[in-house]
Amino acid sequence: DAKTTQPTSMDCAEGRAANLPCNHSTISGNEYVYWYRQIHSQGPQYIIHGLKNNETNEMASLIITEDRKSSTLILPHATLRDTAVYYCIVNILSGGSNYKLTFGKGTLLTVNP
Amino acid sequence: GAVVSQHPSRVICKSGTSVKIECRSLDFQATTMFWYRQFPKQSLMLMATSNEGSKATYEQGVEKDKFLINHASLTLSTLTVTSAHPEDSSFYICSARSADRVTFGYTFGSGTRLTVV
């Protein structure tokens, strides 16, 4: 069972910031928050992950609340190519490679011209 | 970065035949690979976990005799859909993560669109 809750869909204007929320109220202390996205008919693409500190990379920023029960993925300047389903996943990060990722339904982000 | 290659990207087969899908980790060794299935407008559903040199672990409800998984090397896992039926038509996706590259999570293949006619 997915341990996260996301809105089904969101719209964003091209060039504006897209803020995608995720609730993970049952997250454990050793679980990270991962974000992936899936463009139509492609495999999921890794975006970013974090434990409790805010994170930023070339693709996005991840803001995690202090109680870690929710997070927000921010695409600072959305483009049409960012239209995709965005998945928020919680999982353990460890040296073992057999921790399986469980996908929820994700958020369909549509970036409009 | 880590790259996973999946082949073929599309395949059409007749009912009753078998289809093999390959998943390769190109620049890292993957002791574990995962196979997912995705029906239209639905999320990814994990089918099985493929472990190098041992039997795969299947999720509940997935028929292991129908979906044969072989992980004979650290860079290759295959999924064979045996005696395919139209209801097996779906988008199949593999993923992998190197045991010594924990930073970036899991890398996914580009998927295989299977159509059974």
PDB file of C-alpha atoms in Angstrom:
ATOM      1  CA  ASP A   1       0.000   0.000   0.000  1.00  0.00           C
ATOM      2  CA  ALA A   2       1.227   3.463  -0.894  1.00  0.00           C
ATOM      3  CA  LYS A   3       2.050   5.504   2.185  1.00  0.00           C
ATOM      4  CA  THR A   4       1.567   8.878   0.562  1.00  0.00           C
ATOM      5  CA  THR A   5      -1.349  11.055  -0.502  1.00  0.00           C
ATOM      6  CA  GLN A   6      -1.176  13.411  -3.454  1.00  0.00           C
ATOM      7  CA  PRO A   7      -3.731  15.462  -5.374  1.00  0.00           C
ATOM      8  CA  THR A   8      -4.910  13.727  -8.496  1.00  0.00           C
ATOM      9  CA  SER A   9      -4.097  16.595 -10.819  1.00  0.00           C
ATOM     10  CA  MET A  10      -2.727  20.108 -10.938  1.00  0.00           C
ATOM     11  CA  ASP A  11      -2.288  22.796 -13.556  1.00  0.00           C
ATOM     12  CA  CYS A  12       0.504  25.288 -13.882  1.00  0.00           C
ATOM     13  CA  ALA A  13       1.278  28.083 -16.302  1.00  0.00           C
ATOM     14  CA  GLU A  14       4.464  27.812 -18.286  1.00  0.00           C
ATOM     15  CA  GLY A  15       7.288  29.762 -16.681  1.00  0.00           C
ATOM     16  CA  ARG A  16       5.667  29.781 -13.264  1.00  0.00           C
ATOM     17  CA  ALA A  17       6.649  27.694 -10.281  1.00  0.00           C
ATOM     18  CA  ALA A  18       4.852  24.386  -9.828  1.00  0.00           C
ATOM     19  CA  ASN A  19       4.338  23.331  -6.220  1.00  0.00           C
ATOM     20  CA  LEU A  20       3.319  19.709  -5.789  1.00  0.00           C
ATOM     21  CA  PRO A  21       2.249  18.656  -2.285  1.00  0.00           C
ATOM     22  CA  CYS A  22       2.511  15.242  -0.696  1.00  0.00           C
ATOM     23  CA  ASN A  23       1.263  13.965   2.628  1.00  0.00           C
ATOM     24  CA  HIS A  24       3.150  11.161   4.348  1.00  0.00           C
ATOM     25  CA  SER A  25       1.887  11.319   7.891  1.00  0.00           C
ATOM     26  CA  THR A  26       2.993   7.766   8.789  1.00  0.00           C
ATOM     27  CA  ILE A  27       6.577   8.172   7.637  1.00  0.00           C
ATOM     28  CA  SER A  28       9.142   6.416   9.808  1.00  0.00           C
ATOM     29  CA  GLY A  29      12.309   7.983  11.138  1.00  0.00           C
ATOM     30  CA  ASN A  30      14.550   6.120   8.709  1.00  0.00           C
ATOM     31  CA  GLU A  31      12.425   6.661   5.623  1.00  0.00           C
ATOM     32  CA  TYR A  32      13.336   9.128   2.942  1.00  0.00           C
ATOM     33  CA  VAL A  33      10.976  11.029   0.673  1.00  0.00           C
ATOM     34  CA  TYR A  34      11.600  10.339  -3.001  1.00  0.00           C
ATOM     35  CA  TRP A  35      10.099  12.083  -5.993  1.00  0.00           C
ATOM     36  CA  TYR A  36       9.897  10.541  -9.432  1.00  0.00           C
ATOM     37  CA  ARG A  37       8.047  11.607 -12.525  1.00  0.00           C
ATOM     38  CA  GLN A  38       6.725   9.697 -15.492  1.00  0.00           C
ATOM     39  CA  ILE A  39       6.243  11.297 -18.833  1.00  0.00           C
ATOM     40  CA  HIS A  40       3.688   9.523 -20.966  1.00  0.00           C
ATOM     41  CA  SER A  41       4.818   6.081 -22.174  1.00  0.00           C
ATOM     42  CA  GLN A  42       8.234   6.331 -20.576  1.00  0.00           C
ATOM     43  CA  GLY A  43       9.822   4.845 -17.472  1.00  0.00           C
ATOM     44  CA  PRO A  44       9.862   6.901 -14.271  1.00  0.00           C
ATOM     45  CA  GLN A  45      12.639   9.436 -13.868  1.00  0.00           C
ATOM     46  CA  TYR A  46      14.287  10.213 -10.551  1.00  0.00           C
ATOM     47  CA  ILE A  47      13.943  13.845  -9.475  1.00  0.00           C
ATOM     48  CA  ILE A  48      15.096  14.307  -5.908  1.00  0.00           C
ATOM     49  CA  HIS A  49      15.014  12.808  -2.445  1.00  0.00           C
ATOM     50  CA  GLY A  50      15.467  13.971   1.138  1.00  0.00           C
ATOM     51  CA  LEU A  51      15.261  12.942   4.759  1.00  0.00           C
ATOM     52  CA  LYS A  52      14.477  16.054   6.791  1.00  0.00           C
ATOM     53  CA  ASN A  53      16.465  18.921   5.361  1.00  0.00           C
ATOM     54  CA  ASN A  54      15.326  20.821   2.318  1.00  0.00           C
ATOM     55  CA  GLU A  55      17.095  19.729  -0.831  1.00  0.00           C
ATOM     56  CA  THR A  56      17.772  21.352  -4.186  1.00  0.00           C
ATOM     57  CA  ASN A  57      19.238  20.078  -7.411  1.00  0.00           C
ATOM     58  CA  GLU A  58      19.223  21.116 -11.036  1.00  0.00           C
ATOM     59  CA  MET A  59      15.711  19.813 -11.523  1.00  0.00           C
ATOM     60  CA  ALA A  60      13.779  20.811  -8.443  1.00  0.00           C
ATOM     61  CA  SER A  61      13.631  21.716  -4.771  1.00  0.00           C
ATOM     62  CA  LEU A  62      12.188  19.572  -2.021  1.00  0.00           C
ATOM     63  CA  ILE A  63      10.716  21.179   1.060  1.00  0.00           C
ATOM     64  CA  ILE A  64      10.012  18.828   3.967  1.00  0.00           C
ATOM     65  CA  THR A  65       8.037  20.048   6.967  1.00  0.00           C
ATOM     66  CA  GLU A  66       9.670  19.937  10.355  1.00  0.00           C
ATOM     67  CA  ASP A  67       7.445  17.091  11.521  1.00  0.00           C
ATOM     68  CA  ARG A  68       8.181  15.276   8.210  1.00  0.00           C
ATOM     69  CA  LYS A  69       4.523  14.519   7.698  1.00  0.00           C
ATOM     70  CA  SER A  70       4.371  16.345   4.407  1.00  0.00           C
ATOM     71  CA  SER A  71       6.557  17.719   1.682  1.00  0.00           C
ATOM     72  CA  THR A  72       6.387  19.891  -1.412  1.00  0.00           C
ATOM     73  CA  LEU A  73       8.206  19.433  -4.679  1.00  0.00           C
ATOM     74  CA  ILE A  74       8.932  22.713  -6.394  1.00  0.00           C
ATOM     75  CA  LEU A  75       9.702  23.087 -10.072  1.00  0.00           C
ATOM     76  CA  PRO A  76      10.872  26.700 -10.138  1.00  0.00           C
ATOM     77  CA  HIS A  77      10.136  27.509 -13.767  1.00  0.00           C
ATOM     78  CA  ALA A  78       7.815  24.930 -15.271  1.00  0.00           C
ATOM     79  CA  THR A  79       8.044  24.186 -18.964  1.00  0.00           C
ATOM     80  CA  LEU A  80       5.714  22.258 -21.251  1.00  0.00           C
ATOM     81  CA  ARG A  81       8.120  19.314 -21.017  1.00  0.00           C
ATOM     82  CA  ASP A  82       7.458  19.086 -17.301  1.00  0.00           C
ATOM     83  CA  THR A  83       3.947  17.812 -17.996  1.00  0.00           C
ATOM     84  CA  ALA A  84       3.991  14.374 -16.369  1.00  0.00           C
ATOM     85  CA  VAL A  85       2.712  12.286 -13.490  1.00  0.00           C
ATOM     86  CA  TYR A  86       4.695  13.041 -10.354  1.00  0.00           C
ATOM     87  CA  TYR A  87       5.066  10.364  -7.717  1.00  0.00           C
ATOM     88  CA  CYS A  88       5.962  10.958  -4.092  1.00  0.00           C
ATOM     89  CA  ILE A  89       7.322   7.813  -2.424  1.00  0.00           C
ATOM     90  CA  VAL A  90       8.703   7.082   1.017  1.00  0.00           C
ATOM     91  CA  ASN A  91      11.341   4.428   1.341  1.00  0.00           C
ATOM     92  CA  ILE A  92      14.391   3.405   3.275  1.00  0.00           C
ATOM     93  CA  LEU A  93      17.757   4.474   1.909  1.00  0.00           C
ATOM     94  CA  SER A  94      20.381   1.903   2.643  1.00  0.00           C
ATOM     95  CA  GLY A  95      23.212  -0.107   1.209  1.00  0.00           C
ATOM     96  CA  GLY A  96      20.870  -2.972   0.552  1.00  0.00           C
ATOM     97  CA  SER A  97      19.289  -2.935  -2.885  1.00  0.00           C
ATOM     98  CA  ASN A  98      16.168  -4.921  -2.215  1.00  0.00           C
ATOM     99  CA  TYR A  99      13.908  -2.266  -0.789  1.00  0.00           C
ATOM    100  CA  LYS A 100      11.110  -2.065  -3.292  1.00  0.00           C
ATOM    101  CA  LEU A 101       9.481   1.163  -4.367  1.00  0.00           C
ATOM    102  CA  THR A 102       5.714   1.243  -4.085  1.00  0.00           C
ATOM    103  CA  PHE A 103       3.967   3.741  -6.321  1.00  0.00           C
ATOM    104  CA  GLY A 104       0.757   5.527  -5.468  1.00  0.00           C
ATOM    105  CA  LYS A 105      -1.416   7.229  -8.043  1.00  0.00           C
ATOM    106  CA  GLY A 106       0.680  10.358  -8.248  1.00  0.00           C
ATOM    107  CA  THR A 107      -0.237  13.846  -9.424  1.00  0.00           C
ATOM    108  CA  LEU A 108      -0.762  14.612 -13.078  1.00  0.00           C
ATOM    109  CA  LEU A 109       0.855  18.005 -13.584  1.00  0.00           C
ATOM    110  CA  THR A 110      -0.219  19.781 -16.741  1.00  0.00           C
ATOM    111  CA  VAL A 111       1.842  22.781 -17.734  1.00  0.00           C
ATOM    112  CA  ASN A 112      -0.160  25.110 -19.922  1.00  0.00           C
ATOM    113  CA  PRO A 113       1.232  27.582 -22.470  1.00  0.00           C
TER     114      PRO A 113
ATOM    115  CA  GLY B   1      24.836   8.356 -13.927  1.00  0.00           C
ATOM    116  CA  ALA B   2      23.193   4.974 -13.692  1.00  0.00           C
ATOM    117  CA  VAL B   3      21.541   3.806 -16.909  1.00  0.00           C
ATOM    118  CA  VAL B   4      19.106   0.954 -17.382  1.00  0.00           C
ATOM    119  CA  SER B   5      18.379  -0.262 -20.891  1.00  0.00           C
ATOM    120  CA  GLN B   6      15.184  -2.138 -21.648  1.00  0.00           C
ATOM    121  CA  HIS B   7      14.494  -4.010 -24.871  1.00  0.00           C
ATOM    122  CA  PRO B   8      12.339  -4.184 -26.891  1.00  0.00           C
ATOM    123  CA  SER B   9      10.460  -0.936 -26.507  1.00  0.00           C
ATOM    124  CA  ARG B  10       7.427  -2.314 -28.306  1.00  0.00           C
ATOM    125  CA  VAL B  11       6.349  -5.814 -29.178  1.00  0.00           C
ATOM    126  CA  ILE B  12       3.235  -7.318 -30.705  1.00  0.00           C
ATOM    127  CA  CYS B  13       2.678 -11.021 -30.371  1.00  0.00           C
ATOM    128  CA  LYS B  14      -0.025 -13.557 -31.044  1.00  0.00           C
ATOM    129  CA  SER B  15      -2.051 -15.163 -28.281  1.00  0.00           C
ATOM    130  CA  GLY B  16      -0.402 -18.290 -26.964  1.00  0.00           C
ATOM    131  CA  THR B  17       3.142 -17.286 -27.780  1.00  0.00           C
ATOM    132  CA  SER B  18       5.868 -16.199 -25.371  1.00  0.00           C
ATOM    133  CA  VAL B  19       7.671 -12.879 -25.251  1.00  0.00           C
ATOM    134  CA  LYS B  20      10.990 -12.080 -23.590  1.00  0.00           C
ATOM    135  CA  ILE B  21      11.857  -8.627 -22.300  1.00  0.00           C
ATOM    136  CA  GLU B  22      15.433  -7.737 -21.370  1.00  0.00           C
ATOM    137  CA  CYS B  23      16.608  -5.287 -18.740  1.00  0.00           C
ATOM    138  CA  ARG B  24      20.274  -4.336 -18.580  1.00  0.00           C
ATOM    139  CA  SER B  25      22.182  -2.108 -16.223  1.00  0.00           C
ATOM    140  CA  LEU B  26      24.760  -0.452 -18.456  1.00  0.00           C
ATOM    141  CA  ASP B  27      27.226   1.166 -16.108  1.00  0.00           C
ATOM    142  CA  PHE B  28      26.686  -0.527 -12.788  1.00  0.00           C
ATOM    143  CA  GLN B  29      26.096  -3.935 -11.331  1.00  0.00           C
ATOM    144  CA  ALA B  30      22.595  -4.590 -10.122  1.00  0.00           C
ATOM    145  CA  THR B  31      22.226  -7.419  -7.664  1.00  0.00           C
ATOM    146  CA  THR B  32      18.512  -6.682  -7.563  1.00  0.00           C
ATOM    147  CA  MET B  33      16.145  -5.609 -10.297  1.00  0.00           C
ATOM    148  CA  PHE B  34      12.425  -4.986 -10.119  1.00  0.00           C
ATOM    149  CA  TRP B  35       9.700  -5.630 -12.661  1.00  0.00           C
ATOM    150  CA  TYR B  36       6.566  -3.489 -12.822  1.00  0.00           C
ATOM    151  CA  ARG B  37       3.432  -3.560 -14.930  1.00  0.00           C
ATOM    152  CA  GLN B  38       1.341  -0.550 -15.763  1.00  0.00           C
ATOM    153  CA  PHE B  39      -2.119  -0.587 -17.317  1.00  0.00           C
ATOM    154  CA  PRO B  40      -3.478   2.509 -19.074  1.00  0.00           C
ATOM    155  CA  LYS B  41      -4.141   5.436 -16.752  1.00  0.00           C
ATOM    156  CA  GLN B  42      -3.012   3.439 -13.747  1.00  0.00           C
ATOM    157  CA  SER B  43       0.053   3.533 -11.558  1.00  0.00           C
ATOM    158  CA  LEU B  44       2.977   1.140 -11.634  1.00  0.00           C
ATOM    159  CA  MET B  45       2.329  -2.167  -9.932  1.00  0.00           C
ATOM    160  CA  LEU B  46       5.293  -4.163  -8.718  1.00  0.00           C
ATOM    161  CA  MET B  47       5.250  -7.685 -10.107  1.00  0.00           C
ATOM    162  CA  ALA B  48       8.432  -9.208  -8.764  1.00  0.00           C
ATOM    163  CA  THR B  49      11.867  -8.635  -7.344  1.00  0.00           C
ATOM    164  CA  SER B  50      14.648 -10.257  -9.315  1.00  0.00           C
ATOM    165  CA  ASN B  51      17.759 -11.320  -7.426  1.00  0.00           C
ATOM    166  CA  GLU B  52      20.970 -12.261  -9.196  1.00  0.00           C
ATOM    167  CA  GLY B  53      21.686 -15.931  -8.902  1.00  0.00           C
ATOM    168  CA  SER B  54      18.506 -16.837  -7.075  1.00  0.00           C
ATOM    169  CA  LYS B  55      14.794 -17.174  -7.597  1.00  0.00           C
ATOM    170  CA  ALA B  56      12.654 -14.112  -8.023  1.00  0.00           C
ATOM    171  CA  THR B  57      10.239 -13.003  -5.353  1.00  0.00           C
ATOM    172  CA  TYR B  58       6.762 -12.442  -6.731  1.00  0.00           C
ATOM    173  CA  GLU B  59       4.115 -10.102  -5.390  1.00  0.00           C
ATOM    174  CA  GLN B  60       0.820 -11.505  -4.305  1.00  0.00           C
ATOM    175  CA  GLY B  61      -1.411 -12.346  -7.224  1.00  0.00           C
ATOM    176  CA  VAL B  62       1.364 -12.531  -9.818  1.00  0.00           C
ATOM    177  CA  GLU B  63       1.680 -15.952 -11.436  1.00  0.00           C
ATOM    178  CA  LYS B  64       5.304 -17.023 -11.312  1.00  0.00           C
ATOM    179  CA  ASP B  65       4.794 -19.709 -13.961  1.00  0.00           C
ATOM    180  CA  LYS B  66       3.393 -17.167 -16.362  1.00  0.00           C
ATOM    181  CA  PHE B  67       5.915 -14.419 -15.758  1.00  0.00           C
ATOM    182  CA  LEU B  68       9.288 -16.105 -15.746  1.00  0.00           C
ATOM    183  CA  ILE B  69      12.147 -14.036 -14.427  1.00  0.00           C
ATOM    184  CA  ASN B  70      15.799 -14.842 -14.876  1.00  0.00           C
ATOM    185  CA  HIS B  71      18.625 -12.807 -13.375  1.00  0.00           C
ATOM    186  CA  ALA B  72      21.667 -14.731 -14.496  1.00  0.00           C
ATOM    187  CA  SER B  73      24.209 -11.938 -14.262  1.00  0.00           C
ATOM    188  CA  LEU B  74      24.776  -8.723 -12.377  1.00  0.00           C
ATOM    189  CA  THR B  75      23.770  -6.676 -15.402  1.00  0.00           C
ATOM    190  CA  LEU B  76      20.895  -8.573 -16.977  1.00  0.00           C
ATOM    191  CA  SER B  77      17.436  -9.614 -15.920  1.00  0.00           C
ATOM    192  CA  THR B  78      14.811 -10.997 -18.272  1.00  0.00           C
ATOM    193  CA  LEU B  79      11.052 -11.249 -17.995  1.00  0.00           C
ATOM    194  CA  THR B  80       9.319 -13.834 -20.163  1.00  0.00           C
ATOM    195  CA  VAL B  81       5.567 -13.636 -20.555  1.00  0.00           C
ATOM    196  CA  THR B  82       4.552 -17.189 -21.362  1.00  0.00           C
ATOM    197  CA  SER B  83       1.429 -18.184 -23.278  1.00  0.00           C
ATOM    198  CA  ALA B  84       0.478 -14.556 -23.616  1.00  0.00           C
ATOM    199  CA  HIS B  85      -3.165 -13.526 -23.730  1.00  0.00           C
ATOM    200  CA  PRO B  86      -4.730 -10.193 -24.664  1.00  0.00           C
ATOM    201  CA  GLU B  87      -5.199  -9.350 -20.991  1.00  0.00           C
ATOM    202  CA  ASP B  88      -1.404  -9.449 -20.621  1.00  0.00           C
ATOM    203  CA  SER B  89      -1.185  -6.438 -22.896  1.00  0.00           C
ATOM    204  CA  SER B  90       0.423  -3.754 -20.788  1.00  0.00           C
ATOM    205  CA  PHE B  91       3.437  -1.523 -20.257  1.00  0.00           C
ATOM    206  CA  TYR B  92       6.222  -3.438 -18.522  1.00  0.00           C
ATOM    207  CA  ILE B  93       8.998  -1.521 -16.776  1.00  0.00           C
ATOM    208  CA  CYS B  94      12.132  -2.684 -15.023  1.00  0.00           C
ATOM    209  CA  SER B  95      14.245  -0.866 -12.477  1.00  0.00           C
ATOM    210  CA  ALA B  96      17.517  -1.444 -10.709  1.00  0.00           C
ATOM    211  CA  ARG B  97      19.821   0.065  -8.164  1.00  0.00           C
ATOM    212  CA  SER B  98      23.449  -0.592  -7.554  1.00  0.00           C
ATOM    213  CA  ALA B  99      24.170  -1.879  -4.084  1.00  0.00           C
ATOM    214  CA  ASP B 100      27.004   0.594  -3.758  1.00  0.00           C
ATOM    215  CA  ARG B 101      25.254   3.624  -5.199  1.00  0.00           C
ATOM    216  CA  VAL B 102      22.606   4.443  -2.723  1.00  0.00           C
ATOM    217  CA  THR B 103      22.445   8.135  -3.401  1.00  0.00           C
ATOM    218  CA  PHE B 104      20.071   8.291  -6.288  1.00  0.00           C
ATOM    219  CA  GLY B 105      17.581   5.594  -5.561  1.00  0.00           C
ATOM    220  CA  TYR B 106      16.327   3.456  -8.344  1.00  0.00           C
ATOM    221  CA  THR B 107      16.887   3.805 -12.080  1.00  0.00           C
ATOM    222  CA  PHE B 108      14.145   2.749 -14.452  1.00  0.00           C
ATOM    223  CA  GLY B 109      14.191   1.387 -17.954  1.00  0.00           C
ATOM    224  CA  SER B 110      12.208   3.071 -20.690  1.00  0.00           C
ATOM    225  CA  GLY B 111       9.541   0.387 -20.641  1.00  0.00           C
ATOM    226  CA  THR B 112       8.178  -2.203 -23.056  1.00  0.00           C
ATOM    227  CA  ARG B 113       4.741  -1.855 -24.591  1.00  0.00           C
ATOM    228  CA  LEU B 114       3.369  -5.376 -25.066  1.00  0.00           C
ATOM    229  CA  THR B 115       0.319  -5.919 -27.252  1.00  0.00           C
ATOM    230  CA  VAL B 116      -1.107  -9.409 -27.505  1.00  0.00           C
ATOM    231  CA  VAL B 117      -3.425  -9.959 -30.439  1.00  0.00           C
TER     232      VAL B 117
END
